[in-house]
Amino acid sequence: MAAAQDAHHASQATQTFDPPPAVAAAAHVPSFEAYQRLHRRSLDDPEGFWREVSDQFVWFKPWTTLQEWNPPFAKWFVDGETNISVNCLDRHVEAGRGDRVAYYWEGEPGDTRTITYADLLADVQQFANALKAQGLRAGDRVVLYMPMVPELPAAMLACARLGVVHSVVFGGFSSDAIRDRVNDAGARLIVTADGGWRRGRVIPLKANVDGALANGACPSVERVIVLRRCGNPIDWDAARDVWWDDAVAGQPANCPPAHLPAEHPLYILYTSGTTGKPKGVVHATAGYMVYTAYTSKLIFDLRGDDVYWCTADIGWVTGHSYIVYGILANGVTGVMYEGAPNHPAEDRFWAIVEKYKVTVFYTAPTAIRTFVRWGDHHPQGRDLSSLRLLGTVGEPINPDAWLWYHRVIGQGRCPIVDTWWQTETGGILITPLPGATTLKPGSATLPFPGVEPQVVGEDGQPMPDGQRGLLVIERPWPSTLRGIYTEGWGQPGHPGEFGDRERFVETYWEKFPGRYLTGDGAVRDADGYFWVIGRVDDTLSVAGHRIGTAEVESALVSHPAVAESAVVGAPDPIAGESIAAFVTLRGGIEGTDELQAELTQHVGQTLGRFARPKLLRFTDALPKTRSGKIMRRLLRDVAAGREVAGDTTTLEDLSVLAALRGDEE
Ligand code: PRX
């Protein structure tokens, strides 16, 4: 991992950036001492600490028990009752801020909309009534497979209003991936659109849903609601499909919120793991609400007049927490965009910053590296003087990219918050606070209040400063994942509570009981700063998207020509990592260029275009240890074009290595 190695080297770097005095003076947390006090109190007096934070929300029933922690099963704000849609919308409208813009939406091709908090609240209630009219009740699951349009957050909040559990599936996923997720969640209803725009082309969302549902493959689905977005021709199943407009027609714009127990599941979001089957990560209502709102406020240092823009897609957790829930809970104005950063031109992002006078900008290192390549003249041709704070997420940021971001986009004036977290953590766990933390480029710096990370060795003992180990979190935080979804969760009586316990325990808790295993490697330096190096399990971070090597492998072996495959990450200057696949073919089949293209295409169809291998190489056999384990380290070296070194005596067949190296040269 190029970026990861950079990050590690940088842990010895000395260049640091103090919070600019003007930033600190105005910040919610205005000094390092204030941060230290806050962090200490959060660990010493969690009851008092979270009482103060959570008192700012609307509770139908206040909580009296902060936490139940029966490792590894956590509950937060245990006996409270609330509704996240009320805290994101009604609360602001009732306080007289209904006219404030919730989202500036910038679509393709040139479409724009401005939606106030009052508008969004009305849309949410109307759509919630439409869902009710379809017979949906609290605990039912709905899959949202939608473009980046304001109806997506509206649909999420409408589900939340009723206690219906949403599962957003990223619009880049294929029919097969939709089918797996719909079936795992047992969704009764899907919300989609005829299409979505990307670089002037229509992504056929409805056709992909049709493909997933074909031949009765998703028996739980009763209804598909279709938003008209692109006007592209689509097939129609009159018994199953209904237009969004028809579904909401005549529905009142008033829908009382469900009074939900704190632990009621809010959503399921599927993420890649080390096996081929994606995990349905479950987040619970109150803990997620409090934590995403509080992290948004302190880390992005939000105030009423901010215009905040996170460039992620809502199909990933970043969009859930920091485009929708955490941001709306703070009542600030967000920007949402549809399409791509280079359409209609490579300065699209900077044109949007200029147009809406964006103050806080949050994106991924892979995007920053792309902007570096496209050239400084794009941002320099736009007025970026409104920006006051920058953020990154999704993968380690190499110091060069960090420094470019700071100099060219932030014009030396804006702190950068490098935020480390995961789908499972729900919110940001390791991060600078802009008015408090001295920045070191490439380090996510220090834990957020309530969070106690540790770098440990295989034996669970803390690693000495400066040495690599496994990143673990010592205690639960409010938005800890509650489990991996299985049937029955959220139904009255909660028969499925905590879901697939076995997989949950095995994946996150078994190695170090009572501590959450992140799956990332990290170093802590002498100042206590955390440098996250990257995944230590078999998942890849490709352009900030987490992809399991096992998923790509099973997509490959589902092709009739393939006997066996091994997938590893290769360093990539833009995406951080790219996918490299080694494939053996069934007897007699020849590894032609056409077959190579066909297999790449096949992975795209099975998982989604973003999961296609960049390198696909045929080989007679895969290098394996005597016990039959694929030697991934060796394949990673080959994929990276590195000299294959190390102890080869464990190789089952040295000729395999020789053949691969011959290929390489
Ligand atoms: O490896 C870490 C990396 O992204 C992983 C989580 O991926 P996902 O669940 O898809 O969520 C991404 C957005 C929150 C982590 O295990 N990662 C995320 N943020 C950072 C990071 N690595 C280094 N620095 C970060 N700031």
PDB file of N, CA and C and ligand atoms in Angstrom, residues 271-272 316-318 362 365 392-397 417-425 427-428 430 442-444 518-521 531-536 539 541 544-547, ligand 1:
ATOM      1  N   THR A 271     -21.478  -4.102   4.382  1.00  0.00           N
ATOM      2  CA  THR A 271     -20.078  -3.784   4.138  1.00  0.00           C
ATOM      3  C   THR A 271     -19.311  -5.073   3.914  1.00  0.00           C
ATOM      4  N   SER A 272     -18.195  -4.945   3.213  1.00  0.00           N
ATOM      5  CA  SER A 272     -17.402  -6.118   2.874  1.00  0.00           C
ATOM      6  C   SER A 272     -16.679  -6.649   4.093  1.00  0.00           C
ATOM      7  N   TRP A 316     -22.785   5.024   1.002  1.00  0.00           N
ATOM      8  CA  TRP A 316     -21.763   4.557   1.951  1.00  0.00           C
ATOM      9  C   TRP A 316     -22.029   5.197   3.304  1.00  0.00           C
ATOM     10  N   VAL A 317     -21.335   4.708   4.339  1.00  0.00           N
ATOM     11  CA  VAL A 317     -21.641   5.184   5.689  1.00  0.00           C
ATOM     12  C   VAL A 317     -21.337   6.678   5.847  1.00  0.00           C
ATOM     13  N   THR A 318     -20.330   7.166   5.135  1.00  0.00           N
ATOM     14  CA  THR A 318     -19.990   8.586   5.269  1.00  0.00           C
ATOM     15  C   THR A 318     -21.192   9.463   4.943  1.00  0.00           C
ATOM     16  N   TYR A 362     -15.558  18.221   2.896  1.00  0.00           N
ATOM     17  CA  TYR A 362     -15.138  16.908   3.413  1.00  0.00           C
ATOM     18  C   TYR A 362     -15.076  15.937   2.246  1.00  0.00           C
ATOM     19  N   PRO A 365      -9.148  11.023   0.286  1.00  0.00           N
ATOM     20  CA  PRO A 365      -7.795  11.166  -0.270  1.00  0.00           C
ATOM     21  C   PRO A 365      -7.708  10.828  -1.752  1.00  0.00           C
ATOM     22  N   THR A 392     -10.891  14.884   5.531  1.00  0.00           N
ATOM     23  CA  THR A 392     -10.713  13.709   4.677  1.00  0.00           C
ATOM     24  C   THR A 392     -11.168  12.474   5.432  1.00  0.00           C
ATOM     25  N   VAL A 393     -11.493  11.449   4.664  1.00  0.00           N
ATOM     26  CA  VAL A 393     -11.968  10.190   5.242  1.00  0.00           C
ATOM     27  C   VAL A 393     -11.809   9.055   4.239  1.00  0.00           C
ATOM     28  N   GLY A 394     -11.647   7.851   4.767  1.00  0.00           N
ATOM     29  CA  GLY A 394     -11.774   6.659   3.933  1.00  0.00           C
ATOM     30  C   GLY A 394     -10.510   5.856   3.778  1.00  0.00           C
ATOM     31  N   GLU A 395      -9.369   6.470   3.915  1.00  0.00           N
ATOM     32  CA  GLU A 395      -8.096   5.767   3.738  1.00  0.00           C
ATOM     33  C   GLU A 395      -7.012   6.694   4.279  1.00  0.00           C
ATOM     34  N   PRO A 396      -5.821   6.145   4.488  1.00  0.00           N
ATOM     35  CA  PRO A 396      -4.734   7.022   4.941  1.00  0.00           C
ATOM     36  C   PRO A 396      -4.460   8.067   3.865  1.00  0.00           C
ATOM     37  N   ILE A 397      -4.153   9.270   4.284  1.00  0.00           N
ATOM     38  CA  ILE A 397      -3.786  10.298   3.306  1.00  0.00           C
ATOM     39  C   ILE A 397      -2.267  10.449   3.329  1.00  0.00           C
ATOM     40  N   VAL A 417      -9.167  18.123   9.034  1.00  0.00           N
ATOM     41  CA  VAL A 417      -9.493  17.036   9.957  1.00  0.00           C
ATOM     42  C   VAL A 417      -9.437  15.717   9.188  1.00  0.00           C
ATOM     43  N   ASP A 418      -8.428  14.900   9.536  1.00  0.00           N
ATOM     44  CA  ASP A 418      -8.270  13.566   8.943  1.00  0.00           C
ATOM     45  C   ASP A 418      -9.010  12.614   9.865  1.00  0.00           C
ATOM     46  N   THR A 419     -10.183  12.171   9.442  1.00  0.00           N
ATOM     47  CA  THR A 419     -11.108  11.468  10.332  1.00  0.00           C
ATOM     48  C   THR A 419     -11.053   9.968  10.090  1.00  0.00           C
ATOM     49  N   TRP A 420     -10.704   9.223  11.127  1.00  0.00           N
ATOM     50  CA  TRP A 420     -10.662   7.754  11.000  1.00  0.00           C
ATOM     51  C   TRP A 420     -11.924   7.145  11.611  1.00  0.00           C
ATOM     52  N   TRP A 421     -12.570   6.298  10.827  1.00  0.00           N
ATOM     53  CA  TRP A 421     -13.713   5.540  11.340  1.00  0.00           C
ATOM     54  C   TRP A 421     -14.103   4.485  10.329  1.00  0.00           C
ATOM     55  N   GLN A 422     -15.221   3.810  10.560  1.00  0.00           N
ATOM     56  CA  GLN A 422     -15.637   2.669   9.741  1.00  0.00           C
ATOM     57  C   GLN A 422     -17.156   2.580   9.703  1.00  0.00           C
ATOM     58  N   THR A 423     -17.656   1.792   8.763  1.00  0.00           N
ATOM     59  CA  THR A 423     -19.094   1.516   8.709  1.00  0.00           C
ATOM     60  C   THR A 423     -19.577   1.046  10.088  1.00  0.00           C
ATOM     61  N   GLU A 424     -18.783   0.193  10.711  1.00  0.00           N
ATOM     62  CA  GLU A 424     -19.180  -0.416  11.982  1.00  0.00           C
ATOM     63  C   GLU A 424     -19.185   0.589  13.128  1.00  0.00           C
ATOM     64  N   THR A 425     -18.349   1.608  13.048  1.00  0.00           N
ATOM     65  CA  THR A 425     -18.245   2.540  14.184  1.00  0.00           C
ATOM     66  C   THR A 425     -19.323   3.618  14.130  1.00  0.00           C
ATOM     67  N   GLY A 427     -19.699   6.485  13.536  1.00  0.00           N
ATOM     68  CA  GLY A 427     -19.223   7.862  13.547  1.00  0.00           C
ATOM     69  C   GLY A 427     -17.705   7.871  13.682  1.00  0.00           C
ATOM     70  N   ILE A 428     -17.162   9.072  13.621  1.00  0.00           N
ATOM     71  CA  ILE A 428     -15.710   9.272  13.636  1.00  0.00           C
ATOM     72  C   ILE A 428     -15.154   8.981  15.035  1.00  0.00           C
ATOM     73  N   ILE A 430     -11.345   8.634  15.620  1.00  0.00           N
ATOM     74  CA  ILE A 430     -10.021   9.258  15.799  1.00  0.00           C
ATOM     75  C   ILE A 430      -9.933  10.431  14.837  1.00  0.00           C
ATOM     76  N   GLY A 442      -0.932  13.222   7.622  1.00  0.00           N
ATOM     77  CA  GLY A 442      -0.904  11.770   7.518  1.00  0.00           C
ATOM     78  C   GLY A 442      -1.370  11.067   8.773  1.00  0.00           C
ATOM     79  N   SER A 443      -1.584  11.804   9.851  1.00  0.00           N
ATOM     80  CA  SER A 443      -2.064  11.196  11.093  1.00  0.00           C
ATOM     81  C   SER A 443      -3.495  11.637  11.376  1.00  0.00           C
ATOM     82  N   ALA A 444      -4.339  10.658  11.762  1.00  0.00           N
ATOM     83  CA  ALA A 444      -5.701  11.004  12.178  1.00  0.00           C
ATOM     84  C   ALA A 444      -5.694  11.570  13.605  1.00  0.00           C
ATOM     85  N   THR A 518     -10.593  -3.503  15.154  1.00  0.00           N
ATOM     86  CA  THR A 518     -10.967  -2.680  13.993  1.00  0.00           C
ATOM     87  C   THR A 518     -10.612  -3.325  12.661  1.00  0.00           C
ATOM     88  N   GLY A 519      -9.614  -4.236  12.674  1.00  0.00           N
ATOM     89  CA  GLY A 519      -9.131  -4.780  11.400  1.00  0.00           C
ATOM     90  C   GLY A 519      -8.082  -3.900  10.749  1.00  0.00           C
ATOM     91  N   ASP A 520      -7.718  -2.812  11.399  1.00  0.00           N
ATOM     92  CA  ASP A 520      -6.692  -1.921  10.864  1.00  0.00           C
ATOM     93  C   ASP A 520      -5.389  -2.075  11.653  1.00  0.00           C
ATOM     94  N   GLY A 521      -4.296  -1.868  10.949  1.00  0.00           N
ATOM     95  CA  GLY A 521      -2.999  -1.756  11.599  1.00  0.00           C
ATOM     96  C   GLY A 521      -2.713  -0.290  11.876  1.00  0.00           C
ATOM     97  N   TRP A 531      -1.458   6.759  13.824  1.00  0.00           N
ATOM     98  CA  TRP A 531      -1.195   6.727  12.379  1.00  0.00           C
ATOM     99  C   TRP A 531      -1.798   5.425  11.877  1.00  0.00           C
ATOM    100  N   VAL A 532      -2.917   5.493  11.214  1.00  0.00           N
ATOM    101  CA  VAL A 532      -3.586   4.283  10.740  1.00  0.00           C
ATOM    102  C   VAL A 532      -2.940   3.885   9.420  1.00  0.00           C
ATOM    103  N   ILE A 533      -2.518   2.622   9.350  1.00  0.00           N
ATOM    104  CA  ILE A 533      -1.754   2.192   8.182  1.00  0.00           C
ATOM    105  C   ILE A 533      -2.655   1.556   7.128  1.00  0.00           C
ATOM    106  N   GLY A 534      -3.686   0.888   7.545  1.00  0.00           N
ATOM    107  CA  GLY A 534      -4.583   0.248   6.580  1.00  0.00           C
ATOM    108  C   GLY A 534      -5.044  -1.087   7.112  1.00  0.00           C
ATOM    109  N   ARG A 535      -5.843  -1.781   6.323  1.00  0.00           N
ATOM    110  CA  ARG A 535      -6.440  -3.037   6.763  1.00  0.00           C
ATOM    111  C   ARG A 535      -5.372  -4.111   6.956  1.00  0.00           C
ATOM    112  N   VAL A 536      -5.571  -4.921   7.975  1.00  0.00           N
ATOM    113  CA  VAL A 536      -4.692  -6.071   8.141  1.00  0.00           C
ATOM    114  C   VAL A 536      -5.425  -7.365   7.771  1.00  0.00           C
ATOM    115  N   THR A 539      -9.455  -7.283   3.301  1.00  0.00           N
ATOM    116  CA  THR A 539     -10.313  -6.327   2.606  1.00  0.00           C
ATOM    117  C   THR A 539      -9.422  -5.231   2.030  1.00  0.00           C
ATOM    118  N   SER A 541      -9.053  -1.254   0.214  1.00  0.00           N
ATOM    119  CA  SER A 541      -9.661   0.063   0.176  1.00  0.00           C
ATOM    120  C   SER A 541      -9.339   0.656  -1.199  1.00  0.00           C
ATOM    121  N   GLY A 544     -11.214   4.497  -1.606  1.00  0.00           N
ATOM    122  CA  GLY A 544     -12.006   4.721  -0.396  1.00  0.00           C
ATOM    123  C   GLY A 544     -13.186   3.770  -0.241  1.00  0.00           C
ATOM    124  N   HIS A 545     -13.377   2.851  -1.186  1.00  0.00           N
ATOM    125  CA  HIS A 545     -14.459   1.867  -1.070  1.00  0.00           C
ATOM    126  C   HIS A 545     -13.887   0.563  -0.551  1.00  0.00           C
ATOM    127  N   ARG A 546     -14.558   0.034   0.460  1.00  0.00           N
ATOM    128  CA  ARG A 546     -14.056  -1.196   1.050  1.00  0.00           C
ATOM    129  C   ARG A 546     -14.578  -2.387   0.260  1.00  0.00           C
ATOM    130  N   ILE A 547     -13.675  -3.229  -0.199  1.00  0.00           N
ATOM    131  CA  ILE A 547     -14.061  -4.387  -1.004  1.00  0.00           C
ATOM    132  C   ILE A 547     -13.353  -5.616  -0.453  1.00  0.00           C
TER     133      ILE A 547
HETATM  134  O1  PRX B   1      -8.959   1.011   6.865  1.00  0.00           O
HETATM  135  C1  PRX B   1      -9.702   2.068   7.421  1.00  0.00           C
HETATM  136  C2  PRX B   1     -10.096   3.034   6.330  1.00  0.00           C
HETATM  137  O2  PRX B   1     -11.392   2.653   5.898  1.00  0.00           O
HETATM  138  C3  PRX B   1     -11.836   1.517   6.650  1.00  0.00           C
HETATM  139  C4  PRX B   1     -13.330   1.587   6.851  1.00  0.00           C
HETATM  140  O3  PRX B   1     -13.983   1.496   5.628  1.00  0.00           O
HETATM  141  P1  PRX B   1     -15.549   1.743   5.535  1.00  0.00           P
HETATM  142  O4  PRX B   1     -16.247   0.899   6.535  1.00  0.00           O
HETATM  143  O5  PRX B   1     -15.909   1.558   4.116  1.00  0.00           O
HETATM  144  O6  PRX B   1     -15.758   3.231   5.948  1.00  0.00           O
HETATM  145  C5  PRX B   1     -15.119   4.240   5.245  1.00  0.00           C
HETATM  146  C6  PRX B   1     -15.603   5.598   5.710  1.00  0.00           C
HETATM  147  C7  PRX B   1     -15.692   5.773   7.163  1.00  0.00           C
HETATM  148  C8  PRX B   1     -11.051   1.581   7.912  1.00  0.00           C
HETATM  149  O7  PRX B   1     -10.996   0.328   8.554  1.00  0.00           O
HETATM  150  N1  PRX B   1     -10.127   4.425   6.813  1.00  0.00           N
HETATM  151  C9  PRX B   1     -11.207   5.193   7.021  1.00  0.00           C
HETATM  152  N2  PRX B   1     -10.846   6.440   7.385  1.00  0.00           N
HETATM  153  C10 PRX B   1      -9.495   6.459   7.437  1.00  0.00           C
HETATM  154  C11 PRX B   1      -9.029   5.163   7.091  1.00  0.00           C
HETATM  155  N3  PRX B   1      -7.727   4.873   7.081  1.00  0.00           N
HETATM  156  C12 PRX B   1      -6.846   5.839   7.419  1.00  0.00           C
HETATM  157  N4  PRX B   1      -7.215   7.090   7.744  1.00  0.00           N
HETATM  158  C13 PRX B   1      -8.514   7.453   7.769  1.00  0.00           C
HETATM  159  N5  PRX B   1      -8.855   8.695   8.082  1.00  0.00           N
END
